[in-house]
PDB file of C-alpha atoms in Angstrom:
ATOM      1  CA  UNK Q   1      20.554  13.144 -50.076  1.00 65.00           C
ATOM      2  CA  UNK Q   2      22.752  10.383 -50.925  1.00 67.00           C
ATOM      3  CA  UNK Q   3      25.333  11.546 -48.453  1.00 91.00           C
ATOM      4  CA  UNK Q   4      22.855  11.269 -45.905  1.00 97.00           C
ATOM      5  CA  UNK Q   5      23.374   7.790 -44.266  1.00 97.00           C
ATOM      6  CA  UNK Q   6      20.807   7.723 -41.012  1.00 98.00           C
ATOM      7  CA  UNK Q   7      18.392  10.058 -39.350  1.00 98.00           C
ATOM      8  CA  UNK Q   8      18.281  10.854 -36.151  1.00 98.00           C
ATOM      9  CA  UNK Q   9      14.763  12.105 -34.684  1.00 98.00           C
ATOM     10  CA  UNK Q  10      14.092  13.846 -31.657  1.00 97.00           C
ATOM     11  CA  UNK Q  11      11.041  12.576 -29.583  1.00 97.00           C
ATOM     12  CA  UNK Q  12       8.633  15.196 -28.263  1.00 95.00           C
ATOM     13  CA  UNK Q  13       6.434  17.334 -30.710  1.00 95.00           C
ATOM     14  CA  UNK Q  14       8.585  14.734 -33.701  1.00 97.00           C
ATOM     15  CA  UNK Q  15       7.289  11.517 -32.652  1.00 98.00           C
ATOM     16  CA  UNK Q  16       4.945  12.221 -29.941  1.00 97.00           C
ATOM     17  CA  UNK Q  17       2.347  14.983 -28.951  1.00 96.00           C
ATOM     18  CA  UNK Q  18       3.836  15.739 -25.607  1.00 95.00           C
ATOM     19  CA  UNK Q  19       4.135  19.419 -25.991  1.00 92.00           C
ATOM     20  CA  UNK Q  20       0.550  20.415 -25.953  1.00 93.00           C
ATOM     21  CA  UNK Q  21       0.539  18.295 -22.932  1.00 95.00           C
ATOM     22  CA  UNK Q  22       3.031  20.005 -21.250  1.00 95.00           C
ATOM     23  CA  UNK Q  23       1.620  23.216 -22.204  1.00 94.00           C
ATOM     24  CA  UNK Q  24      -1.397  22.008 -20.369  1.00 95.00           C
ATOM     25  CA  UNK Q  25       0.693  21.248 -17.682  1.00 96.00           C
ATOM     26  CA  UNK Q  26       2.199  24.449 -17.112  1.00 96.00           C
ATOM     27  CA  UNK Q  27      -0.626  26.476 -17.495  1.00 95.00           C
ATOM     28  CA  UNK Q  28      -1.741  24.500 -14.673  1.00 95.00           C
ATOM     29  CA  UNK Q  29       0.828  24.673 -12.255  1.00 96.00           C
ATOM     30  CA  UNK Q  30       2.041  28.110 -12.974  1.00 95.00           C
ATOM     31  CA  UNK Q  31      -1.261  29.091 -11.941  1.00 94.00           C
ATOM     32  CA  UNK Q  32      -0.843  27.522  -8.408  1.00 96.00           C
ATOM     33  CA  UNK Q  33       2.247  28.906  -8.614  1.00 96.00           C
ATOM     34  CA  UNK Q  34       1.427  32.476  -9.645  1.00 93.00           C
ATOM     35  CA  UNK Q  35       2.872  32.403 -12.457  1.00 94.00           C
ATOM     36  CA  UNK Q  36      -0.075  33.716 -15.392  1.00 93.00           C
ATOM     37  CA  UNK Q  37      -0.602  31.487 -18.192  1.00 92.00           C
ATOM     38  CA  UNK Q  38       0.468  34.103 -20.551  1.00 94.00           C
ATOM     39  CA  UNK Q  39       4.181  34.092 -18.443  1.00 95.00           C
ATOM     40  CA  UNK Q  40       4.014  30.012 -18.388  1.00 95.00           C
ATOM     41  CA  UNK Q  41       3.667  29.748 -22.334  1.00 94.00           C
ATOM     42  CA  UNK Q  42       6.791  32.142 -22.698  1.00 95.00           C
ATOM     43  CA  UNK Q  43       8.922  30.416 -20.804  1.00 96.00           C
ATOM     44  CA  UNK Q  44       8.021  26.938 -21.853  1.00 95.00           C
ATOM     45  CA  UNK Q  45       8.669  28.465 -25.129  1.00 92.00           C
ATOM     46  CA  UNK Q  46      12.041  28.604 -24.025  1.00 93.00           C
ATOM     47  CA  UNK Q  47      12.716  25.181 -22.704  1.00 92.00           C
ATOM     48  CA  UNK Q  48      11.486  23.276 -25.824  1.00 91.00           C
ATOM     49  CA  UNK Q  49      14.182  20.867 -26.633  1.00 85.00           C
ATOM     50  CA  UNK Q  50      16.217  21.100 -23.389  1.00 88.00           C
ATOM     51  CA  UNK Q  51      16.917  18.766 -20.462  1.00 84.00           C
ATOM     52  CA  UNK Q  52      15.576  18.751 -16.451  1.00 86.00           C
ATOM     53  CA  UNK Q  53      18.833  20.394 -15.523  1.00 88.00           C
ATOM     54  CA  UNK Q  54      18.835  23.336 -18.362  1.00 88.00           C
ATOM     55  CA  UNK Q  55      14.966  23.594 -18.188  1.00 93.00           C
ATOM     56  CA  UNK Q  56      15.815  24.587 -14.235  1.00 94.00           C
ATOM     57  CA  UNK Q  57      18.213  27.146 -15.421  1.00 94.00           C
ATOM     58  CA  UNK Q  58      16.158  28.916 -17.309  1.00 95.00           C
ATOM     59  CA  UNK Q  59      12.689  28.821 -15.477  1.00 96.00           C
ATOM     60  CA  UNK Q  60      15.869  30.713 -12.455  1.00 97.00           C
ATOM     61  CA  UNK Q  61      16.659  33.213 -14.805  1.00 96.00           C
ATOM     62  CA  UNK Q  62      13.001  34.354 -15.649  1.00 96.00           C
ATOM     63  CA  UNK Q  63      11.252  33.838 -12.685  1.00 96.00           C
ATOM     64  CA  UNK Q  64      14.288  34.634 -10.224  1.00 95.00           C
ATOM     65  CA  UNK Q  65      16.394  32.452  -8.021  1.00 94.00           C
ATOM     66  CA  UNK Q  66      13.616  32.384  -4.866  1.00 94.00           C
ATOM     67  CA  UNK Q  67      11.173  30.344  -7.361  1.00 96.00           C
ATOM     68  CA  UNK Q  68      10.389  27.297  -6.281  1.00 96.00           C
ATOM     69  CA  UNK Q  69      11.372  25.556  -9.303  1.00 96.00           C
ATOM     70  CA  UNK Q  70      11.550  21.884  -7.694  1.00 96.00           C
ATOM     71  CA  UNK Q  71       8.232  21.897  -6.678  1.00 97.00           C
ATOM     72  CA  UNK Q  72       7.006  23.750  -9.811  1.00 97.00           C
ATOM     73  CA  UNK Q  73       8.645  20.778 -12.039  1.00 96.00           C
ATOM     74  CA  UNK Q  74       7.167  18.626  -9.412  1.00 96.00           C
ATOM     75  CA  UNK Q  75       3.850  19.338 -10.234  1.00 97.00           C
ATOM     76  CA  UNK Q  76       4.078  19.789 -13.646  1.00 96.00           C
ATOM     77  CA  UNK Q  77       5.170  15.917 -13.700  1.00 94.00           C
ATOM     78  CA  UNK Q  78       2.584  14.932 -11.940  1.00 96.00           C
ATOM     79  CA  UNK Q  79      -0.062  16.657 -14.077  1.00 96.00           C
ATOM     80  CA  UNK Q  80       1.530  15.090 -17.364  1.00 95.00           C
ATOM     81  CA  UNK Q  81       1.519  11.379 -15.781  1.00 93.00           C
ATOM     82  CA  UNK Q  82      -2.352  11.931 -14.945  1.00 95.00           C
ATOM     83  CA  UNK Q  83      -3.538  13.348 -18.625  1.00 95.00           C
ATOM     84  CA  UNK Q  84      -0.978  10.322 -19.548  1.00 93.00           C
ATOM     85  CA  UNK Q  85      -2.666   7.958 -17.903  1.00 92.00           C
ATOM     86  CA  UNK Q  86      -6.080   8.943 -18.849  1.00 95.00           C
ATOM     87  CA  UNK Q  87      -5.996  10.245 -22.292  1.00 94.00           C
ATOM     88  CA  UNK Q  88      -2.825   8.688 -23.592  1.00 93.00           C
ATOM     89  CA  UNK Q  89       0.004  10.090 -25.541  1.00 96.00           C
ATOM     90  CA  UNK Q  90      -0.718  11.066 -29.596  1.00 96.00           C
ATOM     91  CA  UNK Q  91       1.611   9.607 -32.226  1.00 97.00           C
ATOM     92  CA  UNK Q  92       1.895  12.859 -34.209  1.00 97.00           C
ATOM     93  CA  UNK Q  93       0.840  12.124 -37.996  1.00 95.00           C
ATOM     94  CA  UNK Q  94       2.515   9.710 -40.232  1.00 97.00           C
ATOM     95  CA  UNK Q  95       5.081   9.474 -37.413  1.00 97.00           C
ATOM     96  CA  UNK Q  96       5.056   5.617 -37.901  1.00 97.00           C
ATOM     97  CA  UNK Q  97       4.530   5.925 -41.670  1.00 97.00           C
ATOM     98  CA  UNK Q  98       7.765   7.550 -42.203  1.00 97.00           C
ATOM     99  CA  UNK Q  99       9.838   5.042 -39.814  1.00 98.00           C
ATOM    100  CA  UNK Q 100       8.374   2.557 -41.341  1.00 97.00           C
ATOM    101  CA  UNK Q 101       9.105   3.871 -44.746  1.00 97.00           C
ATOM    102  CA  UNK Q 102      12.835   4.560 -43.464  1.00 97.00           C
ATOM    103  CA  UNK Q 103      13.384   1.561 -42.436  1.00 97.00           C
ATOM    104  CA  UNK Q 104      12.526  -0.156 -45.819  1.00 97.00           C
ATOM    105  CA  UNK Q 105      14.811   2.221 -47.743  1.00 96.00           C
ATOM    106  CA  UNK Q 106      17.343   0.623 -45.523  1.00 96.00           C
ATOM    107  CA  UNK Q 107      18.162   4.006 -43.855  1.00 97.00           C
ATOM    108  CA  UNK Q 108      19.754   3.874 -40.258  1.00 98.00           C
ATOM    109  CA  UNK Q 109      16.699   5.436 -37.583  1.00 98.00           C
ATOM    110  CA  UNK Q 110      18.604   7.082 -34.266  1.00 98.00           C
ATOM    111  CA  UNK Q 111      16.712   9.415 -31.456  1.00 98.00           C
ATOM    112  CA  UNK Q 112      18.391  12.536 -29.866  1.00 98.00           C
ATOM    113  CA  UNK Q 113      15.711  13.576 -26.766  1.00 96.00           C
ATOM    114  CA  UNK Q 114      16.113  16.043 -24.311  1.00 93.00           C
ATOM    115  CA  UNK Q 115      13.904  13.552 -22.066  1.00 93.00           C
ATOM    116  CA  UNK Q 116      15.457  11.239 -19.775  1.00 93.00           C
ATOM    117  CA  UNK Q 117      16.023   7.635 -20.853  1.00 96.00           C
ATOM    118  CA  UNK Q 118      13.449   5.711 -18.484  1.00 95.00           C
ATOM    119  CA  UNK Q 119      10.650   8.011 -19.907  1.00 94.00           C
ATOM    120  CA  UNK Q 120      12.029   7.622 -23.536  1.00 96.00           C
ATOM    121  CA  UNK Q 121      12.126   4.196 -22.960  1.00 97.00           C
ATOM    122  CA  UNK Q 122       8.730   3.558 -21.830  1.00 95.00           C
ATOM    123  CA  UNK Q 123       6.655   6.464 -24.385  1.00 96.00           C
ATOM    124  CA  UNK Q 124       8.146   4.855 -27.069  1.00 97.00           C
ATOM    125  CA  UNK Q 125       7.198   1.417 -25.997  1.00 97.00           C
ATOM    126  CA  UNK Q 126       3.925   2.369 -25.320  1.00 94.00           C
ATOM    127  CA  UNK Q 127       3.376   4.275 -28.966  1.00 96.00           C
ATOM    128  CA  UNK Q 128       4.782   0.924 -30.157  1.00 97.00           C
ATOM    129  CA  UNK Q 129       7.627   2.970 -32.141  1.00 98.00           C
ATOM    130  CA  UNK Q 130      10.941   2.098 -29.826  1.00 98.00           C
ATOM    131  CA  UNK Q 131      12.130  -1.241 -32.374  1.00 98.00           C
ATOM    132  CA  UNK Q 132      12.851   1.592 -35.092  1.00 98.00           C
ATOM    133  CA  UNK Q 133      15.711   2.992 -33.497  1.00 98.00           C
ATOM    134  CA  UNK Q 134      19.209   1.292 -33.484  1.00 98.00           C
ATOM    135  CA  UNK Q 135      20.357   4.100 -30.622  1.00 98.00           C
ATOM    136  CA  UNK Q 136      18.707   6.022 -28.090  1.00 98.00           C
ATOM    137  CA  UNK Q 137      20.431   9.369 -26.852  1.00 98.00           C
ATOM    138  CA  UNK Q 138      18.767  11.032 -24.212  1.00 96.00           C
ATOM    139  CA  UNK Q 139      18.753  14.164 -22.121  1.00 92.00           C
ATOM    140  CA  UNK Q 140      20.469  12.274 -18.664  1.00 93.00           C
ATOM    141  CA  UNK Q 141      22.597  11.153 -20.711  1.00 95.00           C
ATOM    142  CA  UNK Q 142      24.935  14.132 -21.306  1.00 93.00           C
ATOM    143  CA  UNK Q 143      26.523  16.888 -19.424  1.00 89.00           C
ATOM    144  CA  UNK Q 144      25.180  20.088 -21.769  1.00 88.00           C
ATOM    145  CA  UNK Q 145      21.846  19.654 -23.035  1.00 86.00           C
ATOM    146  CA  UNK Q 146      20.099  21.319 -26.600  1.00 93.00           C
ATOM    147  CA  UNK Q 147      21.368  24.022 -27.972  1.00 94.00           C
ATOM    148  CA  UNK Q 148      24.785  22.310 -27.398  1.00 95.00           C
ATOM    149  CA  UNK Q 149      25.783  20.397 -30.044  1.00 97.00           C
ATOM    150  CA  UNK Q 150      26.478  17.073 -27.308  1.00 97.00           C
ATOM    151  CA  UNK Q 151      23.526  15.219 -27.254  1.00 97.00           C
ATOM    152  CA  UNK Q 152      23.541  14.994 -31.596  1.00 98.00           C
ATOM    153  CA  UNK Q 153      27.290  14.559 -31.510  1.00 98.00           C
ATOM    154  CA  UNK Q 154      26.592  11.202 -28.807  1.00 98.00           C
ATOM    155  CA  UNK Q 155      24.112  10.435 -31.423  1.00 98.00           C
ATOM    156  CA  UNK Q 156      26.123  10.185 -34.427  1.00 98.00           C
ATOM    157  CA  UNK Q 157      28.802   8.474 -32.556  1.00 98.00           C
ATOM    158  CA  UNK Q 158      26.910   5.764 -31.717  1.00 98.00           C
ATOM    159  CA  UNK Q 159      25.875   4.950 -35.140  1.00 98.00           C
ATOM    160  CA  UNK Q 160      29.683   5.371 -36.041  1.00 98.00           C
ATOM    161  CA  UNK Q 161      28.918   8.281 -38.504  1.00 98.00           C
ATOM    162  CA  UNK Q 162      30.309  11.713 -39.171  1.00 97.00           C
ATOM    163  CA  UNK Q 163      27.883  14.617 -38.480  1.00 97.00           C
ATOM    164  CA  UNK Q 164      27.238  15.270 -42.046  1.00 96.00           C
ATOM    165  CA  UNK Q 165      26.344  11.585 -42.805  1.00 97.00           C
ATOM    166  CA  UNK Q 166      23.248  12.128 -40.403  1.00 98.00           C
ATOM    167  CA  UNK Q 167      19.816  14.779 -40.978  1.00 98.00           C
ATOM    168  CA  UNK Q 168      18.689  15.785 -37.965  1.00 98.00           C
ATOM    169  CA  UNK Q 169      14.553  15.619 -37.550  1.00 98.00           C
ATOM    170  CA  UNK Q 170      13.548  18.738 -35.170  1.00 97.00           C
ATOM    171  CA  UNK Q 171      10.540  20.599 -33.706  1.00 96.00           C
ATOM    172  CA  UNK Q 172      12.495  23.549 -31.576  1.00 93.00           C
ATOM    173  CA  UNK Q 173      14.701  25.814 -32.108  1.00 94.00           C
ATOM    174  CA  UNK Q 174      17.178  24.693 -29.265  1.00 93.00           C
ATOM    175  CA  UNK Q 175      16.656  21.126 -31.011  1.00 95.00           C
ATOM    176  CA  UNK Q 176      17.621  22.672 -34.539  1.00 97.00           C
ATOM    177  CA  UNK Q 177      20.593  24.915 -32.696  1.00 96.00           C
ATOM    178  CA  UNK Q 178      22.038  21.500 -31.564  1.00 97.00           C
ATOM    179  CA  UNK Q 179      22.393  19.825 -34.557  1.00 98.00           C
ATOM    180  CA  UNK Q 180      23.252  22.732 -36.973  1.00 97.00           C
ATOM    181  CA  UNK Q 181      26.031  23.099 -34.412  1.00 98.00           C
ATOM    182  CA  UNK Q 182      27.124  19.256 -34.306  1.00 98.00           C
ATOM    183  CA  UNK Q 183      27.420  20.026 -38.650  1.00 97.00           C
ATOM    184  CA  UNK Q 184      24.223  17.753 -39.123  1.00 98.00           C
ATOM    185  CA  UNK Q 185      21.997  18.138 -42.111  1.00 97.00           C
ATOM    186  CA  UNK Q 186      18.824  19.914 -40.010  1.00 98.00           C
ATOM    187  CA  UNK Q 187      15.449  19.278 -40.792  1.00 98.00           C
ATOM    188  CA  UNK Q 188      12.092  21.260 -38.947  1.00 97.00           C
ATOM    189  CA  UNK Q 189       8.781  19.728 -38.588  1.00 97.00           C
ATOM    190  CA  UNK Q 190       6.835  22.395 -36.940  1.00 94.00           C
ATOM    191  CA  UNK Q 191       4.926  21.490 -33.857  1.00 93.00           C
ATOM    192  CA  UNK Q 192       4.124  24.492 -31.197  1.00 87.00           C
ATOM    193  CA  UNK Q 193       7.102  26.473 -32.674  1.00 86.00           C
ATOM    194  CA  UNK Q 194       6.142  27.961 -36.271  1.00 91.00           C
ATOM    195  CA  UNK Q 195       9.090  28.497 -38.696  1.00 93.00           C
ATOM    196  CA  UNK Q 196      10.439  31.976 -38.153  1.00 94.00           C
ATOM    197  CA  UNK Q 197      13.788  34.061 -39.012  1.00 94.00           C
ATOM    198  CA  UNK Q 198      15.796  32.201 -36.353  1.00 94.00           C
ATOM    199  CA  UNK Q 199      14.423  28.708 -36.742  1.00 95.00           C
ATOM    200  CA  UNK Q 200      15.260  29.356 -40.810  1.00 94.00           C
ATOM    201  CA  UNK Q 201      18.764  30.248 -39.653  1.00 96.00           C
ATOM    202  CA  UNK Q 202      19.599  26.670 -38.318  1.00 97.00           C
ATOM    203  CA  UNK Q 203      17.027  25.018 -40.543  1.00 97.00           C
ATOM    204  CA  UNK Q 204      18.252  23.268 -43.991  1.00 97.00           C
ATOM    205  CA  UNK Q 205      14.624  22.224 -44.701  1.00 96.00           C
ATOM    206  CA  UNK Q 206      11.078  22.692 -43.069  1.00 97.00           C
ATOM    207  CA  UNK Q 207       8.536  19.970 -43.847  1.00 97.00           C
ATOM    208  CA  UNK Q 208       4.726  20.620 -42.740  1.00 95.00           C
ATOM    209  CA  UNK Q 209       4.695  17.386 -41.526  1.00 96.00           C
ATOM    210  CA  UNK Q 210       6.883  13.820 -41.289  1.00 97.00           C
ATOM    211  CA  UNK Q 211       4.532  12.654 -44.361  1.00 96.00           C
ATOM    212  CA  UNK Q 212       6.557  14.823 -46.937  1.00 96.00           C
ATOM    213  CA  UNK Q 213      10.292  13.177 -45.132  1.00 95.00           C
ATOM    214  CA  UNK Q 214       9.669  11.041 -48.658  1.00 93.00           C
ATOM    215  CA  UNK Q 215      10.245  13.550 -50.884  1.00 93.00           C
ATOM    216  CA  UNK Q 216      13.579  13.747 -49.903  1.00 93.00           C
ATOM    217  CA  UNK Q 217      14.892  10.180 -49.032  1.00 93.00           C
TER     218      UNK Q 217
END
């Protein structure tokens, strides 16, 4: 890994356990929607790692065009600010560990998220992890979110390194799609999305958890 140079992490299901929230979320909505939980899992399944914009695209394209996809993602956000606000928001494990012990090998710490900057901005605050990163790309911050190789590519730019100077920390397959495209080094930490044949296709390495990140840097 000597080539390697600084790591760029996405956020949700990386850093923080957001995903089982929004699976809660969606069950819950798509069930005063009509949509069955079983239908709401599959396509959230598909949306891990992408933006508002790309999220709406695809929620169209399963659930047809007179879905009322606004109001759906409405309510979804409003059931994630109110576990938020009453439970709190997870650090996944060792997430802080391994950013810590990053930062001491004097490695350069970026984020690539899907998630729009305000929210980024203010989950990382409140985890007390956002003073590890040197750059923040996020979701509104690009025209084509994850799978497209953008969002990484912003990322390495604004640390001023080439693609292969940079390992890319993922949880999704869309995530993992985006940086194997961008020529990253990719690494999966499983979250709700177990390694399979695709994720192994874009996938360099797959870690069971950020704790074992050491064993390679």
């Amino acid at each position: 890994m000597k080539e390697i140079k600084a790591l760029i992490f996405d956020m949700d299901g990386v850093l923080l356990d957001t995903e089982s929230i929004c699976d809660r979320t969606w069950a819950e909505a798509g069930e005063e929607f009509n949509l069955s939980k079983e239908r709401a899992a599959e396509i959230i399944s598909m949306c891990r790692g992408t933006n508002k914009y790309d999220t709406k695209q695809i929620i169209l394209k399963n659930c047809g065009n007179g879905f009322p996809v606004e109001n759906f993602l409405t309510r979804t956000s409003q059931l994630f600010h109110k576990i938020a606000e009453t439970e709190g928001i997870k650090i996944l494990p060792f997430a802080k560990e391994c950013l810590e012990y990053l930062k001491v090998k004097n490695y350069r710490i970026a984020l690539a998220s899907s998630t729009r900057e305000i929210i980024v901005k203010q989950q990382l605050s409140s985890a007390g992890l956002i003073n590890y990163f040197e750059t923040l790309t996020c979701g509104d911050m690009v025209t084509h979110s994850k799978p497209d190789p953008e969002i990484y590519l912003m990322a390495c730019k604004s640390l001023n390194l080439k693609a292969e100077e940079c390992a890319a920390i993922e949880d999704s397959l869309n995530g993992l799609k985006s940086a194997k495209a961008a020529g990253m080094y990719t690494i999966m930490v499983p979250d709700r999305i177990q390694p399979n044949e695709e994720t192994e296709k874009v996938s360099d390495c797959v870690l069971k958890n950020l704790g074992e990140l050491k064993n390679l840097f």
